[in-house]
Short mmCIF file of C-alpha atoms and ligand atoms in Angstrom, two decimals:
data_model
loop_
_atom_site.label_atom_id
_atom_site.label_comp_id
_atom_site.label_asym_id
_atom_site.label_seq_id
_atom_site.Cartn_x
_atom_site.Cartn_y
_atom_site.Cartn_z
CA MET A 1 0.60 -16.18 18.90
CA LYS A 2 2.58 -15.94 15.69
CA ILE A 3 4.06 -12.80 14.18
CA LEU A 4 3.17 -11.97 10.58
CA ASP A 5 6.71 -10.93 9.71
CA GLY A 6 6.53 -8.37 6.92
CA LYS A 7 10.19 -7.50 7.22
CA LYS A 8 11.28 -11.07 6.52
CA LEU A 9 8.78 -11.61 3.70
CA SER A 10 9.69 -8.28 2.07
CA GLN A 11 13.37 -9.39 1.97
CA LYS A 12 12.34 -12.59 0.21
CA ILE A 13 10.27 -10.61 -2.30
CA LYS A 14 13.17 -8.20 -2.91
CA GLU A 15 15.40 -11.16 -3.80
CA GLU A 16 12.76 -12.36 -6.30
CA VAL A 17 12.46 -8.85 -7.73
CA LYS A 18 16.25 -8.65 -8.11
CA LYS A 19 16.22 -11.82 -10.24
CA GLU A 20 13.34 -10.52 -12.35
CA VAL A 21 15.20 -7.26 -12.94
CA GLU A 22 18.23 -9.22 -14.14
CA GLU A 23 16.04 -11.21 -16.54
CA LEU A 24 14.43 -8.04 -17.89
CA LYS A 25 17.83 -6.38 -18.33
CA LYS A 26 18.93 -9.36 -20.45
CA LYS A 27 15.97 -8.56 -22.69
CA GLY A 28 17.05 -4.92 -22.93
CA ILE A 29 14.59 -3.48 -20.41
CA THR A 30 15.70 -1.73 -17.23
CA PRO A 31 12.58 -1.24 -15.09
CA GLY A 32 12.22 2.45 -14.26
CA LEU A 33 10.22 4.22 -11.55
CA ALA A 34 9.59 7.97 -11.33
CA VAL A 35 8.38 9.59 -8.12
CA ILE A 36 6.88 13.07 -7.85
CA LEU A 37 7.48 14.65 -4.46
CA VAL A 38 5.99 18.04 -3.61
CA GLY A 39 6.81 20.16 -0.55
CA ASN A 40 8.70 19.53 2.68
CA ASP A 41 6.58 17.04 4.59
CA PRO A 42 9.21 15.04 6.55
CA ALA A 43 7.20 11.78 6.46
CA SER A 44 6.81 12.04 2.66
CA HIS A 45 10.55 12.61 2.28
CA THR A 46 11.29 9.57 4.46
CA TYR A 47 8.89 7.34 2.46
CA VAL A 48 10.34 8.48 -0.86
CA SER A 49 13.91 7.84 0.26
CA MET A 50 12.91 4.35 1.47
CA LYS A 51 11.29 3.61 -1.91
CA ASN A 52 14.34 4.94 -3.73
CA LYS A 53 16.69 2.82 -1.63
CA ALA A 54 14.62 -0.32 -2.31
CA CYS A 55 14.80 0.39 -6.06
CA LYS A 56 18.57 0.77 -5.90
CA GLU A 57 18.93 -2.48 -3.95
CA THR A 58 17.00 -4.41 -6.57
CA GLY A 59 18.45 -2.80 -9.70
CA ILE A 60 15.35 -0.78 -10.62
CA TYR A 61 16.22 2.62 -12.08
CA SER A 62 14.52 5.35 -10.03
CA VAL A 63 14.25 9.09 -10.35
CA VAL A 64 12.66 11.60 -7.97
CA HIS A 65 11.14 14.81 -9.35
CA GLU A 66 11.14 17.18 -6.37
CA PHE A 67 9.09 20.38 -6.37
CA PRO A 68 8.49 23.18 -3.89
CA GLU A 69 5.13 23.51 -2.12
CA SER A 70 4.33 26.46 -4.40
CA ILE A 71 4.30 24.46 -7.66
CA SER A 72 1.20 25.08 -9.78
CA GLU A 73 -1.22 22.37 -10.81
CA LYS A 74 -0.42 23.12 -14.44
CA GLU A 75 3.31 22.51 -13.96
CA LEU A 76 2.60 19.28 -12.13
CA LEU A 77 0.27 18.09 -14.91
CA SER A 78 2.84 18.80 -17.59
CA THR A 79 5.51 16.90 -15.61
CA ILE A 80 3.14 13.91 -15.46
CA ASP A 81 2.53 14.16 -19.23
CA MET A 82 6.28 14.16 -19.82
CA ILE A 83 6.80 11.06 -17.63
CA ASN A 84 3.82 9.29 -19.23
CA GLU A 85 5.56 9.72 -22.59
CA ASN A 86 9.02 8.61 -21.39
CA PRO A 87 9.65 5.04 -22.64
CA ASN A 88 12.37 4.46 -20.01
CA ILE A 89 9.96 4.99 -17.14
CA HIS A 90 7.46 2.19 -16.51
CA GLY A 91 6.01 3.26 -13.19
CA LEU A 92 5.00 6.68 -11.87
CA LEU A 93 3.84 7.51 -8.40
CA ILE A 94 2.77 10.77 -6.84
CA GLN A 95 3.72 10.91 -3.18
CA LEU A 96 0.67 12.01 -1.18
CA PRO A 97 -0.46 14.26 0.40
CA LEU A 98 -0.25 17.10 -2.13
CA PRO A 99 -0.57 20.77 -1.07
CA LYS A 100 -4.12 22.07 -0.58
CA HIS A 101 -4.14 24.25 -3.74
CA ILE A 102 -3.68 21.18 -5.91
CA ASP A 103 -6.59 18.95 -6.92
CA THR A 104 -5.31 15.48 -5.98
CA THR A 105 -7.97 13.62 -7.99
CA LYS A 106 -7.11 15.57 -11.13
CA ILE A 107 -3.41 14.76 -10.64
CA LEU A 108 -3.96 11.06 -10.00
CA GLU A 109 -6.26 10.80 -13.03
CA ARG A 110 -3.52 12.22 -15.25
CA VAL A 111 -1.12 9.33 -14.52
CA SER A 112 -1.23 6.80 -17.35
CA PRO A 113 -3.17 3.77 -16.04
CA ASN A 114 -0.37 1.62 -17.54
CA LYS A 115 2.22 3.32 -15.31
CA ASP A 116 0.00 3.64 -12.25
CA VAL A 117 2.09 1.45 -9.91
CA ASP A 118 0.34 2.87 -6.83
CA GLY A 119 -3.02 1.73 -8.23
CA PHE A 120 -4.74 5.02 -7.37
CA HIS A 121 -6.18 5.80 -10.83
CA PRO A 122 -9.98 5.33 -10.85
CA TYR A 123 -9.64 3.11 -13.94
CA ASN A 124 -7.42 0.68 -12.04
CA MET A 125 -9.58 0.97 -8.94
CA GLY A 126 -12.63 0.03 -11.03
CA ARG A 127 -10.83 -2.98 -12.47
CA LEU A 128 -9.81 -3.96 -8.94
CA VAL A 129 -13.44 -3.93 -7.78
CA GLU A 130 -14.40 -6.06 -10.79
CA GLY A 131 -11.63 -8.55 -9.93
CA LEU A 132 -9.78 -7.92 -13.21
CA ASP A 133 -6.03 -7.79 -13.71
CA THR A 134 -4.87 -4.35 -12.57
CA PHE A 135 -2.39 -2.46 -10.43
CA ALA A 136 -3.75 -2.83 -6.90
CA PRO A 137 -2.63 -0.30 -4.25
CA CYS A 138 0.57 -1.48 -2.57
CA THR A 139 -0.48 -1.48 1.08
CA PRO A 140 -3.57 -3.73 0.80
CA LEU A 141 -1.72 -5.85 -1.75
CA GLY A 142 1.06 -6.33 0.81
CA VAL A 143 -1.50 -7.46 3.38
CA MET A 144 -2.84 -10.07 0.92
CA GLU A 145 0.72 -11.29 0.32
CA LEU A 146 1.18 -11.79 4.08
CA PHE A 147 -2.00 -13.90 4.21
CA LYS A 148 -0.68 -15.98 1.33
CA GLU A 149 2.73 -16.51 2.92
CA TYR A 150 1.22 -17.69 6.22
CA ASN A 151 -1.42 -19.88 4.49
CA ILE A 152 -4.30 -17.89 5.95
CA ASP A 153 -7.36 -18.92 3.98
CA LEU A 154 -9.79 -16.05 3.49
CA LYS A 155 -12.68 -17.96 1.96
CA GLY A 156 -15.82 -17.47 4.07
CA LYS A 157 -13.93 -15.66 6.85
CA ASP A 158 -15.50 -12.69 8.62
CA VAL A 159 -13.11 -9.80 8.14
CA CYS A 160 -13.48 -6.35 9.67
CA VAL A 161 -11.59 -3.56 7.91
CA VAL A 162 -11.30 -0.42 10.04
CA GLY A 163 -10.59 2.69 7.95
CA ALA A 164 -12.18 3.35 4.57
CA SER A 165 -9.75 5.58 2.67
CA ASN A 166 -9.24 5.25 -1.09
CA ILE A 167 -5.66 4.10 -0.64
CA VAL A 168 -6.05 1.64 2.22
CA GLY A 169 -9.51 0.54 3.40
CA LYS A 170 -11.53 0.54 0.15
CA PRO A 171 -9.00 -1.38 -1.99
CA MET A 172 -8.47 -3.73 0.98
CA TRP A 173 -12.21 -4.39 0.95
CA ALA A 174 -12.14 -5.13 -2.81
CA LEU A 175 -9.20 -7.56 -2.58
CA LEU A 176 -10.83 -9.41 0.32
CA VAL A 177 -14.25 -9.68 -1.33
CA ASN A 178 -12.56 -11.01 -4.47
CA ALA A 179 -10.88 -13.63 -2.25
CA TRP A 180 -14.37 -14.62 -1.00
CA ALA A 181 -14.15 -13.17 2.50
CA THR A 182 -17.22 -11.58 4.09
CA VAL A 183 -16.16 -8.02 4.74
CA ASP A 184 -17.36 -5.38 7.14
CA ILE A 185 -15.84 -1.94 6.55
CA CYS A 186 -15.85 0.62 9.37
CA HIS A 187 -14.99 4.31 9.46
CA ILE A 188 -15.28 7.46 11.53
CA GLU A 189 -19.11 7.38 11.38
CA THR A 190 -19.40 3.73 12.47
CA ARG A 191 -21.65 3.73 15.53
CA ASP A 192 -20.33 0.79 17.50
CA LEU A 193 -16.86 -0.17 16.26
CA ALA A 194 -16.32 -2.87 18.90
CA ALA A 195 -19.51 -4.68 17.82
CA HIS A 196 -17.95 -5.12 14.37
CA THR A 197 -14.39 -5.99 15.44
CA LYS A 198 -15.57 -8.47 18.11
CA ARG A 199 -17.26 -10.79 15.68
CA ALA A 200 -14.44 -10.78 13.11
CA ASP A 201 -12.04 -13.67 12.48
CA ILE A 202 -9.62 -11.11 11.02
CA VAL A 203 -9.33 -7.43 11.96
CA ILE A 204 -7.40 -5.13 9.62
CA VAL A 205 -6.94 -1.57 10.84
CA GLY A 206 -5.61 1.44 8.94
CA VAL A 207 -6.78 4.62 10.64
CA GLY A 208 -3.89 6.53 12.22
CA LYS A 209 -4.98 6.45 15.88
CA PRO A 210 -2.76 4.72 18.46
CA ASN A 211 -4.53 2.16 20.68
CA LEU A 212 -7.77 2.35 18.69
CA ILE A 213 -8.07 -1.44 18.85
CA THR A 214 -7.87 -2.81 22.39
CA ALA A 215 -8.00 -6.38 23.70
CA ASP A 216 -11.67 -6.16 24.76
CA MET A 217 -12.60 -5.39 21.12
CA VAL A 218 -11.39 -8.68 19.61
CA LYS A 219 -12.22 -12.34 20.04
CA ASP A 220 -9.80 -15.09 21.09
CA GLY A 221 -7.74 -16.43 18.22
CA VAL A 222 -8.28 -13.35 16.06
CA ILE A 223 -5.85 -12.48 13.27
CA VAL A 224 -4.82 -8.83 13.48
CA VAL A 225 -3.20 -6.71 10.77
CA ASP A 226 -2.12 -3.24 11.84
CA ILE A 227 -1.56 -0.81 8.98
CA GLY A 228 -1.47 2.34 11.12
CA ILE A 229 1.69 4.40 11.50
CA ASN A 230 1.81 6.86 14.38
CA LYS A 231 4.65 8.60 16.17
CA VAL A 232 4.22 8.55 19.95
CA ASN A 233 7.03 10.00 22.10
CA GLY A 234 9.44 9.58 19.20
CA LYS A 235 8.46 5.89 18.74
CA ILE A 236 6.60 4.41 15.76
CA VAL A 237 3.45 2.55 16.80
CA GLY A 238 0.38 1.25 15.00
CA ASP A 239 -3.34 1.53 15.73
CA VAL A 240 -3.48 -1.61 17.86
CA ASP A 241 -2.65 -2.02 21.54
CA PHE A 242 -0.08 -4.65 20.57
CA GLU A 243 0.92 -5.72 24.06
CA ASN A 244 -2.58 -6.77 25.12
CA VAL A 245 -4.18 -7.68 21.78
CA SER A 246 -1.28 -10.02 20.92
CA LYS A 247 -2.17 -12.13 24.01
CA LYS A 248 -5.54 -12.99 22.39
CA ALA A 249 -4.42 -13.16 18.76
CA SER A 250 -3.39 -16.22 16.76
CA TYR A 251 -1.44 -14.02 14.33
CA ILE A 252 -0.53 -10.35 14.49
CA THR A 253 1.62 -7.88 12.55
CA PRO A 254 4.15 -5.80 14.48
CA VAL A 255 4.63 -2.07 13.88
CA PRO A 256 7.24 -1.45 12.62
CA GLY A 257 8.19 -4.57 10.65
CA GLY A 258 4.71 -5.65 9.51
CA VAL A 259 2.78 -3.98 6.71
CA GLY A 260 5.24 -1.08 6.14
CA PRO A 261 8.01 -3.10 4.44
CA MET A 262 5.39 -5.05 2.49
CA THR A 263 4.07 -1.82 0.96
CA ILE A 264 7.51 -1.07 -0.49
CA ALA A 265 7.97 -4.65 -1.67
CA MET A 266 4.66 -4.44 -3.55
CA LEU A 267 5.71 -1.18 -5.18
CA LEU A 268 8.75 -2.99 -6.57
CA LYS A 269 6.55 -5.85 -7.79
CA ASN A 270 4.11 -3.44 -9.44
CA THR A 271 7.03 -1.69 -11.16
CA ILE A 272 8.24 -5.01 -12.56
CA LYS A 273 4.69 -5.75 -13.71
CA ALA A 274 4.58 -2.38 -15.50
CA ALA A 275 7.98 -2.99 -17.14
CA LYS A 276 6.87 -6.42 -18.34
CA LYS A 277 4.08 -4.75 -20.33
CA MET A 278 6.89 -3.65 -22.66
CA LEU A 279 7.46 -7.29 -23.64
CA LYS A 280 3.91 -7.75 -24.92
P1 NAD B 1 -6.99 8.62 6.05
O1 NAD B 1 -6.95 9.69 7.07
O2 NAD B 1 -7.14 8.94 4.62
O3 NAD B 1 -8.19 7.62 6.42
C1 NAD B 1 -8.45 7.24 7.73
C2 NAD B 1 -9.71 6.39 7.77
O4 NAD B 1 -9.96 6.03 9.13
C3 NAD B 1 -10.98 7.10 7.27
O5 NAD B 1 -11.74 6.21 6.50
C4 NAD B 1 -11.72 7.45 8.56
O6 NAD B 1 -13.14 7.46 8.39
C5 NAD B 1 -11.31 6.31 9.47
N1 NAD B 1 -11.37 6.65 10.89
C6 NAD B 1 -10.90 7.75 11.50
N2 NAD B 1 -11.15 7.69 12.84
C7 NAD B 1 -11.78 6.51 13.06
C8 NAD B 1 -12.29 5.88 14.20
N3 NAD B 1 -12.21 6.44 15.41
N4 NAD B 1 -12.89 4.67 14.06
C9 NAD B 1 -12.98 4.07 12.85
N5 NAD B 1 -12.52 4.63 11.72
C10 NAD B 1 -11.91 5.85 11.83
O7 NAD B 1 -5.68 7.75 6.32
P2 NAD B 1 -4.95 6.66 5.36
O8 NAD B 1 -4.13 7.37 4.36
O9 NAD B 1 -5.91 5.62 4.95
O10 NAD B 1 -3.95 6.03 6.44
C11 NAD B 1 -4.43 5.37 7.59
C12 NAD B 1 -3.26 4.93 8.46
O11 NAD B 1 -2.49 3.97 7.74
C13 NAD B 1 -2.28 6.05 8.81
O12 NAD B 1 -1.75 5.80 10.10
C14 NAD B 1 -1.19 5.91 7.78
O13 NAD B 1 0.05 6.43 8.22
C15 NAD B 1 -1.16 4.41 7.64
N6 NAD B 1 -0.62 3.94 6.37
C16 NAD B 1 0.33 2.98 6.44
C17 NAD B 1 0.87 2.46 5.29
C18 NAD B 1 1.90 1.38 5.41
O14 NAD B 1 2.63 1.13 4.48
N7 NAD B 1 1.97 0.68 6.56
C19 NAD B 1 0.44 2.92 4.04
C20 NAD B 1 -0.58 3.88 3.98
C21 NAD B 1 -1.10 4.38 5.16
#
């Protein structure tokens, strides 16, 4: 069994990003990322500070616009308009989830597709499905980067994606299909999850349920990517029973240290990509 080491790969990517930032600065462009953070959700605050720290480490300018839970949709929309117009900011992300009184789709659709470094705008999502150049969401993009690093060929492979959200499972499906994998996508209404996972060469799970994937649900030699993040007794775990599944797997991601750091690395890469648009 080999570990798909996202922590190590993300460090390597950060070094590459650092060099690209230096090159861009020589051309008079400092890549800039703005983050909108609403409310007091502790996990959201942790993610935003991790993203901010990664920007600082690599020389990307970053600014966080923090708002109380009570902010109106109108105020949020006008902040987005202001950032869309700001020539010093190349990437804008809205940390999710937003409070219930705010229409998340409306907010995400207001972000300029050219600054949409999270890849959540339907325009970019559509381009992703069509296999066109776009901003792909950072988490599934990070998974693809892990496959590339470990020379895991996807062509013709049977892949089972468990979880079908707009930010994880669906874009994961699109990236895999465009890489010529045969993809099964499962969700809460899937009748017999094990029947799908058992026949897969690669199982990718992003649900948010500890121990959802157990050893009896996968075949020998399977490649397992665990996107899930759960807190159990103060410890961060994924959706996979790592101890037992790893005994059958040829490759597996740990949690933490697998997909998480890759997500942040891809955000940095997407921000560089957005800044480079200024050169065209
Ligand atoms: P979500 O709640 O939006 O979606 C969960 C998906 O899982 C849905 O499609 C749902 O139908 C499916 N599902 C729920 N129960 C299921 C079951 N028993 N069997 C099969 N499918 C089931 O969540 P999300 O935002 O997509 O996040 C999923 C997980 O990934 C969470 O643990 C989240 O913290 C984690 N996550 C990690 C990263 C990272 O960087 N590692 C990034 C984003 C999300």
